[in-house]
Amino acid sequence: MWPKRTKKPQYRLLKVLCASAGLRLGEALRIDIRNMSPDFATVKITQKAWKSQVHDFLKTDSGRREIDLHSSVAAMPKEYIGERKSGLLFCSKTGKPLQQSNILRRTLHPILAELNQPKCGAHAFRRFRLTWLRENAVPKDLEHFCMGHADQEIGDIYSQLENNIKFRKEK
């Protein structure tokens, strides 16, 4: 049985962006509409949100990057943003960044419970993306760039290839 659809478009888009681009949740929550290309296919990561605060620094220097989105993903923010020209892509009614704990408690954890899956944090989206990159033999330098990693060892910690028995058997 599949879970009920995420009712709010902003949460649906947030999850798709984090999973398809490997964004840290704090990075995604601080995306300014002005940091998206006119065709919505590229997004600049320059800041992060933490507890409804804006930080002008990222976890690592490598975290400052431009993310290219697949055309099917790029269509989603275009539709969601509509005519807005500025402001945060994901924000509260008052314009502040959404709080990570609320996102987990109100959207992700209920979906996981409905699927009888254990709770997890937003980092699961990054692990999913990294595992997908590795399963598809993306060159390491591109992997590091996409994930905003400074070194290879971090990706080795995040990768879930060891748990993907079907993939390992096919190789």
PDB file of C-alpha atoms in Angstrom:
ATOM      1  CA  MET A   1       0.000   0.000   0.000  1.00  0.00           C
ATOM      2  CA  TRP A   2       1.364   3.394  -0.993  1.00  0.00           C
ATOM      3  CA  PRO A   3       1.096   6.323   1.398  1.00  0.00           C
ATOM      4  CA  LYS A   4      -1.267   9.199   0.908  1.00  0.00           C
ATOM      5  CA  ARG A   5       0.235  11.862  -1.280  1.00  0.00           C
ATOM      6  CA  THR A   6       2.001  14.715   0.422  1.00  0.00           C
ATOM      7  CA  LYS A   7      -0.750  17.312   0.471  1.00  0.00           C
ATOM      8  CA  LYS A   8       1.371  20.469   0.411  1.00  0.00           C
ATOM      9  CA  PRO A   9       3.248  21.018  -2.857  1.00  0.00           C
ATOM     10  CA  GLN A  10       6.186  22.627  -1.045  1.00  0.00           C
ATOM     11  CA  TYR A  11       6.871  19.436   0.913  1.00  0.00           C
ATOM     12  CA  ARG A  12       6.557  17.280  -2.186  1.00  0.00           C
ATOM     13  CA  LEU A  13       9.010  19.523  -4.060  1.00  0.00           C
ATOM     14  CA  LEU A  14      11.370  19.649  -1.083  1.00  0.00           C
ATOM     15  CA  LYS A  15      11.606  15.859  -0.900  1.00  0.00           C
ATOM     16  CA  VAL A  16      12.064  15.495  -4.651  1.00  0.00           C
ATOM     17  CA  LEU A  17      14.840  18.118  -4.698  1.00  0.00           C
ATOM     18  CA  CYS A  18      16.670  16.558  -1.765  1.00  0.00           C
ATOM     19  CA  ALA A  19      16.477  13.054  -3.246  1.00  0.00           C
ATOM     20  CA  SER A  20      17.233  13.957  -6.862  1.00  0.00           C
ATOM     21  CA  ALA A  21      20.000  16.466  -6.152  1.00  0.00           C
ATOM     22  CA  GLY A  22      21.433  15.100  -2.904  1.00  0.00           C
ATOM     23  CA  LEU A  23      20.902  18.397  -1.123  1.00  0.00           C
ATOM     24  CA  ARG A  24      21.339  18.721   2.593  1.00  0.00           C
ATOM     25  CA  LEU A  25      17.990  19.751   4.042  1.00  0.00           C
ATOM     26  CA  GLY A  26      19.446  23.009   5.355  1.00  0.00           C
ATOM     27  CA  GLU A  27      20.741  23.824   1.864  1.00  0.00           C
ATOM     28  CA  ALA A  28      17.351  23.156   0.298  1.00  0.00           C
ATOM     29  CA  LEU A  29      15.548  25.267   2.888  1.00  0.00           C
ATOM     30  CA  ARG A  30      17.713  28.282   2.034  1.00  0.00           C
ATOM     31  CA  ILE A  31      17.277  28.224  -1.745  1.00  0.00           C
ATOM     32  CA  ASP A  32      16.359  31.711  -2.878  1.00  0.00           C
ATOM     33  CA  ILE A  33      14.274  31.895  -6.032  1.00  0.00           C
ATOM     34  CA  ARG A  34      16.887  34.296  -7.464  1.00  0.00           C
ATOM     35  CA  ASN A  35      19.441  31.466  -7.203  1.00  0.00           C
ATOM     36  CA  MET A  36      17.529  29.381  -9.720  1.00  0.00           C
ATOM     37  CA  SER A  37      18.234  29.661 -13.429  1.00  0.00           C
ATOM     38  CA  PRO A  38      15.445  31.084 -15.639  1.00  0.00           C
ATOM     39  CA  ASP A  39      14.629  27.571 -16.899  1.00  0.00           C
ATOM     40  CA  PHE A  40      14.785  26.173 -13.327  1.00  0.00           C
ATOM     41  CA  ALA A  41      17.298  23.537 -14.465  1.00  0.00           C
ATOM     42  CA  THR A  42      20.132  24.842 -12.266  1.00  0.00           C
ATOM     43  CA  VAL A  43      20.142  25.971  -8.657  1.00  0.00           C
ATOM     44  CA  LYS A  44      23.015  27.728  -6.859  1.00  0.00           C
ATOM     45  CA  ILE A  45      23.720  26.544  -3.338  1.00  0.00           C
ATOM     46  CA  THR A  46      25.238  29.451  -1.408  1.00  0.00           C
ATOM     47  CA  GLN A  47      23.647  29.418   2.063  1.00  0.00           C
ATOM     48  CA  LYS A  48      21.907  27.157   4.520  1.00  0.00           C
ATOM     49  CA  ALA A  49      19.056  27.405   6.987  1.00  0.00           C
ATOM     50  CA  TRP A  50      19.337  26.156  10.525  1.00  0.00           C
ATOM     51  CA  LYS A  51      16.567  26.503  13.129  1.00  0.00           C
ATOM     52  CA  SER A  52      14.845  29.260  11.103  1.00  0.00           C
ATOM     53  CA  GLN A  53      18.116  31.165  10.865  1.00  0.00           C
ATOM     54  CA  VAL A  54      20.029  31.956   7.696  1.00  0.00           C
ATOM     55  CA  HIS A  55      23.722  31.082   7.612  1.00  0.00           C
ATOM     56  CA  ASP A  56      25.931  32.562   4.914  1.00  0.00           C
ATOM     57  CA  PHE A  57      28.307  29.618   5.267  1.00  0.00           C
ATOM     58  CA  LEU A  58      27.914  25.989   4.298  1.00  0.00           C
ATOM     59  CA  LYS A  59      29.129  22.809   5.963  1.00  0.00           C
ATOM     60  CA  THR A  60      32.183  22.735   3.663  1.00  0.00           C
ATOM     61  CA  ASP A  61      33.672  24.974   0.974  1.00  0.00           C
ATOM     62  CA  SER A  62      32.754  22.241  -1.504  1.00  0.00           C
ATOM     63  CA  GLY A  63      29.124  22.722  -0.509  1.00  0.00           C
ATOM     64  CA  ARG A  64      29.039  25.968  -2.509  1.00  0.00           C
ATOM     65  CA  ARG A  65      28.028  24.678  -5.919  1.00  0.00           C
ATOM     66  CA  GLU A  66      25.544  24.722  -8.770  1.00  0.00           C
ATOM     67  CA  ILE A  67      23.213  21.745  -9.026  1.00  0.00           C
ATOM     68  CA  ASP A  68      21.845  20.665 -12.392  1.00  0.00           C
ATOM     69  CA  LEU A  69      18.325  19.264 -12.221  1.00  0.00           C
ATOM     70  CA  HIS A  70      16.778  16.707 -14.535  1.00  0.00           C
ATOM     71  CA  SER A  71      14.133  18.264 -16.789  1.00  0.00           C
ATOM     72  CA  SER A  72      11.345  16.363 -15.021  1.00  0.00           C
ATOM     73  CA  VAL A  73      12.493  17.798 -11.691  1.00  0.00           C
ATOM     74  CA  ALA A  74      13.042  21.322 -13.085  1.00  0.00           C
ATOM     75  CA  ALA A  75       9.387  21.467 -14.121  1.00  0.00           C
ATOM     76  CA  MET A  76       8.284  21.153 -10.484  1.00  0.00           C
ATOM     77  CA  PRO A  77       9.766  24.387  -9.040  1.00  0.00           C
ATOM     78  CA  LYS A  78       8.660  26.264 -12.147  1.00  0.00           C
ATOM     79  CA  GLU A  79       5.059  25.260 -11.465  1.00  0.00           C
ATOM     80  CA  TYR A  80       5.353  25.749  -7.700  1.00  0.00           C
ATOM     81  CA  ILE A  81       6.958  29.221  -7.861  1.00  0.00           C
ATOM     82  CA  GLY A  82       4.476  30.597 -10.347  1.00  0.00           C
ATOM     83  CA  GLU A  83       4.932  34.351 -10.742  1.00  0.00           C
ATOM     84  CA  ARG A  84       7.120  34.898  -7.661  1.00  0.00           C
ATOM     85  CA  LYS A  85      10.463  36.521  -8.493  1.00  0.00           C
ATOM     86  CA  SER A  86      12.183  36.544  -5.099  1.00  0.00           C
ATOM     87  CA  GLY A  87      12.133  35.065  -1.632  1.00  0.00           C
ATOM     88  CA  LEU A  88      12.823  31.610  -0.334  1.00  0.00           C
ATOM     89  CA  LEU A  89      11.687  28.674  -2.396  1.00  0.00           C
ATOM     90  CA  PHE A  90      10.496  26.971   0.812  1.00  0.00           C
ATOM     91  CA  CYS A  91       9.222  29.292   3.526  1.00  0.00           C
ATOM     92  CA  SER A  92       6.632  29.764   6.212  1.00  0.00           C
ATOM     93  CA  LYS A  93       3.720  32.173   5.837  1.00  0.00           C
ATOM     94  CA  THR A  94       5.961  34.844   7.379  1.00  0.00           C
ATOM     95  CA  GLY A  95       8.743  34.236   4.838  1.00  0.00           C
ATOM     96  CA  LYS A  96      11.140  32.483   7.221  1.00  0.00           C
ATOM     97  CA  PRO A  97      12.809  29.155   6.403  1.00  0.00           C
ATOM     98  CA  LEU A  98      10.814  26.088   7.384  1.00  0.00           C
ATOM     99  CA  GLN A  99      12.050  24.195  10.438  1.00  0.00           C
ATOM    100  CA  GLN A 100      13.649  20.825   9.786  1.00  0.00           C
ATOM    101  CA  SER A 101      12.097  19.179  12.845  1.00  0.00           C
ATOM    102  CA  ASN A 102       8.597  20.199  11.729  1.00  0.00           C
ATOM    103  CA  ILE A 103       9.190  18.803   8.242  1.00  0.00           C
ATOM    104  CA  LEU A 104      10.253  15.449   9.657  1.00  0.00           C
ATOM    105  CA  ARG A 105       7.487  15.275  12.254  1.00  0.00           C
ATOM    106  CA  ARG A 106       4.651  16.471   9.994  1.00  0.00           C
ATOM    107  CA  THR A 107       5.510  14.880   6.668  1.00  0.00           C
ATOM    108  CA  LEU A 108       8.337  12.355   6.474  1.00  0.00           C
ATOM    109  CA  HIS A 109       7.732  10.345   9.641  1.00  0.00           C
ATOM    110  CA  PRO A 110       3.971   9.871   9.043  1.00  0.00           C
ATOM    111  CA  ILE A 111       4.667   8.600   5.516  1.00  0.00           C
ATOM    112  CA  LEU A 112       7.287   6.164   6.818  1.00  0.00           C
ATOM    113  CA  ALA A 113       4.895   4.969   9.540  1.00  0.00           C
ATOM    114  CA  GLU A 114       2.185   4.368   6.950  1.00  0.00           C
ATOM    115  CA  LEU A 115       4.654   2.249   4.965  1.00  0.00           C
ATOM    116  CA  ASN A 116       5.737   0.376   8.128  1.00  0.00           C
ATOM    117  CA  GLN A 117       9.271   1.705   7.687  1.00  0.00           C
ATOM    118  CA  PRO A 118      11.540   2.867  10.498  1.00  0.00           C
ATOM    119  CA  LYS A 119      11.914   6.564  11.165  1.00  0.00           C
ATOM    120  CA  CYS A 120      14.835   8.248   9.497  1.00  0.00           C
ATOM    121  CA  GLY A 121      16.113  11.751   9.093  1.00  0.00           C
ATOM    122  CA  ALA A 122      16.340  13.955   6.043  1.00  0.00           C
ATOM    123  CA  HIS A 123      19.859  12.696   5.414  1.00  0.00           C
ATOM    124  CA  ALA A 124      18.271   9.579   3.920  1.00  0.00           C
ATOM    125  CA  PHE A 125      17.643  11.640   0.781  1.00  0.00           C
ATOM    126  CA  ARG A 126      21.391  12.369   0.457  1.00  0.00           C
ATOM    127  CA  ARG A 127      22.234   8.723   1.018  1.00  0.00           C
ATOM    128  CA  PHE A 128      19.726   7.753  -1.665  1.00  0.00           C
ATOM    129  CA  ARG A 129      21.286  10.161  -4.183  1.00  0.00           C
ATOM    130  CA  LEU A 130      24.842   9.080  -3.445  1.00  0.00           C
ATOM    131  CA  THR A 131      23.922   5.418  -3.762  1.00  0.00           C
ATOM    132  CA  TRP A 132      22.186   6.130  -7.088  1.00  0.00           C
ATOM    133  CA  LEU A 133      25.278   7.961  -8.391  1.00  0.00           C
ATOM    134  CA  ARG A 134      27.482   5.022  -7.459  1.00  0.00           C
ATOM    135  CA  GLU A 135      25.113   2.409  -8.881  1.00  0.00           C
ATOM    136  CA  ASN A 136      25.240   4.309 -12.162  1.00  0.00           C
ATOM    137  CA  ALA A 137      29.051   4.540 -12.150  1.00  0.00           C
ATOM    138  CA  VAL A 138      29.176   8.335 -12.125  1.00  0.00           C
ATOM    139  CA  PRO A 139      32.839   9.484 -12.105  1.00  0.00           C
ATOM    140  CA  LYS A 140      34.123  10.201  -8.593  1.00  0.00           C
ATOM    141  CA  ASP A 141      34.943  13.851  -9.287  1.00  0.00           C
ATOM    142  CA  LEU A 142      31.380  14.464 -10.494  1.00  0.00           C
ATOM    143  CA  GLU A 143      30.035  12.573  -7.484  1.00  0.00           C
ATOM    144  CA  HIS A 144      32.037  14.801  -5.127  1.00  0.00           C
ATOM    145  CA  PHE A 145      30.837  17.919  -6.935  1.00  0.00           C
ATOM    146  CA  CYS A 146      27.176  16.878  -6.928  1.00  0.00           C
ATOM    147  CA  MET A 147      27.221  15.970  -3.261  1.00  0.00           C
ATOM    148  CA  GLY A 148      29.342  18.925  -2.142  1.00  0.00           C
ATOM    149  CA  HIS A 149      31.900  16.601  -0.550  1.00  0.00           C
ATOM    150  CA  ALA A 150      35.425  17.735   0.124  1.00  0.00           C
ATOM    151  CA  ASP A 151      36.852  14.224   0.098  1.00  0.00           C
ATOM    152  CA  GLN A 152      36.050  10.671  -0.929  1.00  0.00           C
ATOM    153  CA  GLU A 153      35.741   9.201   2.553  1.00  0.00           C
ATOM    154  CA  ILE A 154      32.480  11.019   3.338  1.00  0.00           C
ATOM    155  CA  GLY A 155      30.784   9.404   0.344  1.00  0.00           C
ATOM    156  CA  ASP A 156      32.046   6.017   1.435  1.00  0.00           C
ATOM    157  CA  ILE A 157      30.279   6.521   4.766  1.00  0.00           C
ATOM    158  CA  TYR A 158      26.993   7.626   3.116  1.00  0.00           C
ATOM    159  CA  SER A 159      26.827   5.050   0.345  1.00  0.00           C
ATOM    160  CA  GLN A 160      24.222   2.352   0.844  1.00  0.00           C
ATOM    161  CA  LEU A 161      25.602  -0.023  -1.805  1.00  0.00           C
ATOM    162  CA  GLU A 162      26.419  -2.603   0.833  1.00  0.00           C
ATOM    163  CA  ASN A 163      22.688  -2.862   1.594  1.00  0.00           C
ATOM    164  CA  ASN A 164      21.594  -3.182  -2.051  1.00  0.00           C
ATOM    165  CA  ILE A 165      21.894  -6.929  -2.497  1.00  0.00           C
ATOM    166  CA  LYS A 166      20.058  -6.974  -5.839  1.00  0.00           C
ATOM    167  CA  PHE A 167      22.500  -4.459  -7.341  1.00  0.00           C
ATOM    168  CA  ARG A 168      25.540  -6.299  -5.992  1.00  0.00           C
ATOM    169  CA  LYS A 169      24.331  -9.596  -7.455  1.00  0.00           C
ATOM    170  CA  GLU A 170      23.906  -7.995 -10.885  1.00  0.00           C
ATOM    171  CA  LYS A 171      27.516  -6.792 -10.917  1.00  0.00           C
TER     172      LYS A 171
END
